[in-house]
Amino acid sequence: MKLARPRRLLLQAFAATLAFPALASSRRTIASMTVGPFYPPRAWRERQHGDWDADLTRVARDGRVLAARGERLGLEGRVVDAQGRIVDGAEVEIWQCDALGHYTHPSTQRVPAESVDAGFQGFGSARSDAQGIARFVAIRPHPYPGRTPHIHIRLRHPSFGERISQLFVENDPGNAGDFLWRSLDAEEREALAMRLVAAPAASGLRWQVRQDWVVPG
């Protein structure tokens, strides 16, 4: 899907700010998890939105562009396999709840409109480039009842098939009480923990993350 010019510029500016090293030391594949109850079905997306680009923080609606609540997060992941080989052309999807604790999902249609952030896209898709990198603009994840802040991720490519997992905020106090975080061993936690770094003011972001997403191979 072709990005609107402001979104392209934001993603480009975000990429230019990321000068810190990727977390490339671990070759532990990211833990496999279920898709969960709030994955937005593709047919519903096409019917209701038709928009799932890599910038989740702006939504075009009724001739206006709405901005999401929450702190904007630049998320960059490099898709590599367990042998350290770059995987280009991988389809990467992410989805997360909005700053009010609701997902962009058919079930949310039963929630009062004022309880849902209309400016948050809720899900997005990108492909890894020649360096294996996929970039998103999201928001710092928020908790909702029973769960610590997290971002869902789904990766697909003919070389490894599919891997579904979740990304957690490093050292978030809610992690210790989260059933999925507790089920991970130390290496799995390290592979899925997002280390949030303050982004330069000129980037239009509050936080940025850069990490390796290690897939089977």
Short mmCIF file of C-alpha atoms in Angstrom, two decimals:
data_model
loop_
_atom_site.label_atom_id
_atom_site.label_comp_id
_atom_site.label_asym_id
_atom_site.label_seq_id
_atom_site.Cartn_x
_atom_site.Cartn_y
_atom_site.Cartn_z
CA MET A 1 0.00 0.00 0.00
CA LYS A 2 1.38 3.40 -0.92
CA LEU A 3 2.06 5.64 2.06
CA ALA A 4 0.77 9.20 2.10
CA ARG A 5 3.61 11.71 1.91
CA PRO A 6 3.53 12.83 5.60
CA ARG A 7 3.70 9.23 6.74
CA ARG A 8 6.62 8.44 4.43
CA LEU A 9 8.51 11.46 5.74
CA LEU A 10 7.88 10.48 9.36
CA LEU A 11 9.12 6.92 8.83
CA GLN A 12 12.19 8.23 6.98
CA ALA A 13 12.95 10.72 9.75
CA PHE A 14 12.55 7.98 12.35
CA ALA A 15 14.98 5.70 10.50
CA ALA A 16 17.56 8.49 10.35
CA THR A 17 17.56 8.88 14.16
CA LEU A 18 18.42 5.27 14.91
CA ALA A 19 22.17 5.28 15.34
CA PHE A 20 22.34 2.93 18.35
CA PRO A 21 23.28 -0.74 17.76
CA ALA A 22 20.71 -3.46 17.24
CA LEU A 23 20.39 -6.23 19.81
CA ALA A 24 22.23 -8.70 17.62
CA SER A 25 24.03 -10.80 20.24
CA SER A 26 21.28 -13.37 20.88
CA ARG A 27 20.32 -15.95 18.27
CA ARG A 28 17.40 -17.23 20.34
CA THR A 29 14.27 -17.31 18.19
CA ILE A 30 11.38 -15.21 19.45
CA ALA A 31 8.93 -17.29 21.45
CA SER A 32 5.89 -18.62 19.61
CA MET A 33 2.49 -17.48 20.92
CA THR A 34 -1.11 -17.68 19.78
CA VAL A 35 -2.67 -14.94 17.67
CA GLY A 36 -4.91 -14.01 20.62
CA PRO A 37 -8.52 -12.85 20.65
CA PHE A 38 -7.99 -9.36 19.17
CA TYR A 39 -6.24 -9.99 15.87
CA PRO A 40 -8.21 -7.92 13.32
CA PRO A 41 -9.43 -10.26 10.55
CA ARG A 42 -8.23 -9.21 7.11
CA ALA A 43 -11.73 -9.26 5.57
CA TRP A 44 -13.02 -6.97 8.34
CA ARG A 45 -10.06 -4.61 7.88
CA GLU A 46 -10.72 -4.31 4.15
CA ARG A 47 -14.43 -3.71 4.72
CA GLN A 48 -14.11 -1.26 7.62
CA HIS A 49 -10.80 0.48 7.07
CA GLY A 50 -8.76 -0.44 4.01
CA ASP A 51 -5.80 1.10 5.82
CA TRP A 52 -3.14 -0.87 7.65
CA ASP A 53 0.11 0.84 6.70
CA ALA A 54 3.13 1.14 8.99
CA ASP A 55 2.00 4.33 10.78
CA LEU A 56 -0.60 3.40 13.39
CA THR A 57 -0.81 6.92 14.83
CA ARG A 58 -2.82 8.70 12.11
CA VAL A 59 -6.20 7.78 10.64
CA ALA A 60 -7.88 9.46 7.66
CA ARG A 61 -11.61 9.68 8.27
CA ASP A 62 -14.36 11.84 6.74
CA GLY A 63 -11.85 14.12 5.04
CA ARG A 64 -9.84 14.67 8.22
CA VAL A 65 -6.64 13.16 9.60
CA LEU A 66 -7.00 12.15 13.25
CA ALA A 67 -3.95 11.72 15.49
CA ALA A 68 -3.67 8.99 18.11
CA ARG A 69 -3.48 9.59 21.81
CA GLY A 70 -0.42 8.33 23.67
CA GLU A 71 3.33 8.66 23.28
CA ARG A 72 4.52 7.96 19.75
CA LEU A 73 6.95 5.08 19.44
CA GLY A 74 9.27 4.37 16.53
CA LEU A 75 9.64 0.59 16.29
CA GLU A 76 12.35 -0.86 14.06
CA GLY A 77 12.95 -4.59 13.83
CA ARG A 78 15.54 -6.48 11.83
CA VAL A 79 14.32 -9.92 10.73
CA VAL A 80 17.15 -12.46 10.92
CA ASP A 81 17.18 -16.22 11.24
CA ALA A 82 18.86 -18.33 13.93
CA GLN A 83 21.98 -18.58 11.74
CA GLY A 84 22.28 -14.80 11.59
CA ARG A 85 21.10 -14.52 7.98
CA ILE A 86 19.03 -11.48 6.99
CA VAL A 87 15.46 -12.20 5.87
CA ASP A 88 14.30 -9.63 3.33
CA GLY A 89 10.73 -9.43 2.05
CA ALA A 90 9.22 -10.79 5.25
CA GLU A 91 5.65 -9.63 5.92
CA VAL A 92 5.45 -8.12 9.41
CA GLU A 93 2.18 -7.21 11.12
CA ILE A 94 1.72 -5.56 14.51
CA TRP A 95 -1.39 -4.76 16.54
CA GLN A 96 -1.95 -3.30 19.99
CA CYS A 97 -4.61 -1.65 22.14
CA ASP A 98 -5.10 2.11 22.09
CA ALA A 99 -4.28 4.49 24.95
CA LEU A 100 -7.77 3.81 26.37
CA GLY A 101 -7.22 0.06 26.52
CA HIS A 102 -9.25 -1.05 23.47
CA TYR A 103 -8.20 -2.86 20.30
CA THR A 104 -9.25 -1.98 16.77
CA HIS A 105 -11.30 -5.14 16.34
CA PRO A 106 -14.91 -6.13 15.57
CA SER A 107 -15.59 -6.60 19.29
CA THR A 108 -14.80 -2.92 19.92
CA GLN A 109 -17.89 -1.90 17.96
CA ARG A 110 -19.89 -2.73 21.07
CA VAL A 111 -17.88 -0.23 23.15
CA PRO A 112 -19.13 3.40 23.49
CA ALA A 113 -17.47 5.56 20.85
CA GLU A 114 -15.98 7.93 23.42
CA SER A 115 -14.14 4.99 25.02
CA VAL A 116 -12.18 4.22 21.83
CA ASP A 117 -9.42 6.34 20.29
CA ALA A 118 -10.66 7.12 16.77
CA GLY A 119 -7.23 8.44 15.81
CA PHE A 120 -5.43 5.16 16.45
CA GLN A 121 -5.20 2.73 13.54
CA GLY A 122 -4.58 -0.19 15.89
CA PHE A 123 -2.76 -2.46 13.44
CA GLY A 124 -0.18 -2.08 10.71
CA SER A 125 1.82 -3.99 8.13
CA ALA A 126 5.27 -3.61 6.56
CA ARG A 127 7.85 -5.70 4.71
CA SER A 128 11.47 -6.12 5.69
CA ASP A 129 13.86 -4.39 3.28
CA ALA A 130 17.17 -5.57 1.83
CA GLN A 131 18.75 -5.19 5.28
CA GLY A 132 15.94 -7.20 6.85
CA ILE A 133 14.48 -4.10 8.55
CA ALA A 134 10.79 -3.31 9.00
CA ARG A 135 9.74 0.03 10.51
CA PHE A 136 6.57 1.15 12.28
CA VAL A 137 5.26 4.19 14.08
CA ALA A 138 3.09 3.03 16.98
CA ILE A 139 2.41 4.23 20.53
CA ARG A 140 4.07 3.18 23.73
CA PRO A 141 1.94 0.17 24.64
CA HIS A 142 -0.67 0.53 27.37
CA PRO A 143 -1.93 -2.08 29.80
CA TYR A 144 -5.49 -3.32 29.92
CA PRO A 145 -7.14 -5.46 32.61
CA GLY A 146 -5.14 -8.63 33.17
CA ARG A 147 -2.24 -7.78 30.81
CA THR A 148 0.99 -5.86 30.95
CA PRO A 149 1.76 -3.40 28.10
CA HIS A 150 2.64 -5.30 24.92
CA ILE A 151 2.56 -5.24 21.10
CA HIS A 152 1.53 -8.29 19.10
CA ILE A 153 3.72 -9.25 16.15
CA ARG A 154 3.23 -11.68 13.27
CA LEU A 155 6.01 -12.50 10.79
CA ARG A 156 5.64 -14.49 7.57
CA HIS A 157 8.12 -15.60 4.89
CA PRO A 158 8.56 -18.75 2.76
CA SER A 159 11.94 -19.42 4.42
CA PHE A 160 10.48 -19.96 7.90
CA GLY A 161 6.69 -19.97 7.51
CA GLU A 162 5.05 -17.97 10.28
CA ARG A 163 5.98 -16.82 13.77
CA ILE A 164 3.55 -15.02 16.11
CA SER A 165 4.70 -13.45 19.35
CA GLN A 166 4.44 -10.39 21.60
CA LEU A 167 6.85 -7.55 22.42
CA PHE A 168 7.04 -6.31 26.01
CA VAL A 169 8.40 -3.09 27.54
CA GLU A 170 11.66 -3.81 29.32
CA ASN A 171 11.41 -3.41 33.11
CA ASP A 172 7.73 -2.48 33.05
CA PRO A 173 6.36 -3.09 36.56
CA GLY A 174 3.39 -4.94 35.09
CA ASN A 175 5.55 -7.67 33.58
CA ALA A 176 6.01 -9.58 36.84
CA GLY A 177 2.27 -10.18 37.10
CA ASP A 178 1.67 -11.05 33.45
CA PHE A 179 1.01 -14.73 32.80
CA LEU A 180 2.72 -14.75 29.39
CA TRP A 181 5.82 -12.90 30.59
CA ARG A 182 6.12 -15.31 33.52
CA SER A 183 5.96 -18.29 31.15
CA LEU A 184 9.12 -17.14 29.29
CA ASP A 185 12.64 -18.08 30.25
CA ALA A 186 15.40 -15.47 30.61
CA GLU A 187 16.61 -15.71 27.01
CA GLU A 188 13.08 -15.53 25.61
CA ARG A 189 12.40 -12.44 27.70
CA GLU A 190 15.55 -10.77 26.44
CA ALA A 191 14.55 -11.45 22.83
CA LEU A 192 11.09 -9.89 23.30
CA ALA A 193 11.89 -6.99 25.65
CA MET A 194 11.73 -3.58 23.98
CA ARG A 195 14.37 -1.20 25.35
CA LEU A 196 12.74 2.22 24.95
CA VAL A 197 15.16 5.05 24.21
CA ALA A 198 14.16 8.73 24.18
CA ALA A 199 13.84 9.91 20.58
CA PRO A 200 15.24 13.23 19.28
CA ALA A 201 12.63 15.98 19.38
CA ALA A 202 12.95 16.56 15.62
CA SER A 203 11.77 13.01 14.91
CA GLY A 204 8.20 13.71 16.06
CA LEU A 205 8.46 10.68 18.35
CA ARG A 206 8.72 10.26 22.11
CA TRP A 207 10.41 6.85 22.11
CA GLN A 208 12.32 4.63 19.74
CA VAL A 209 13.19 0.94 19.78
CA ARG A 210 15.55 -1.07 17.64
CA GLN A 211 15.88 -4.83 18.03
CA ASP A 212 16.43 -8.08 16.18
CA TRP A 213 13.47 -10.38 15.55
CA VAL A 214 15.05 -13.82 15.29
CA VAL A 215 13.04 -16.42 13.37
CA PRO A 216 13.67 -20.16 12.81
CA GLY A 217 16.30 -21.00 10.23
#
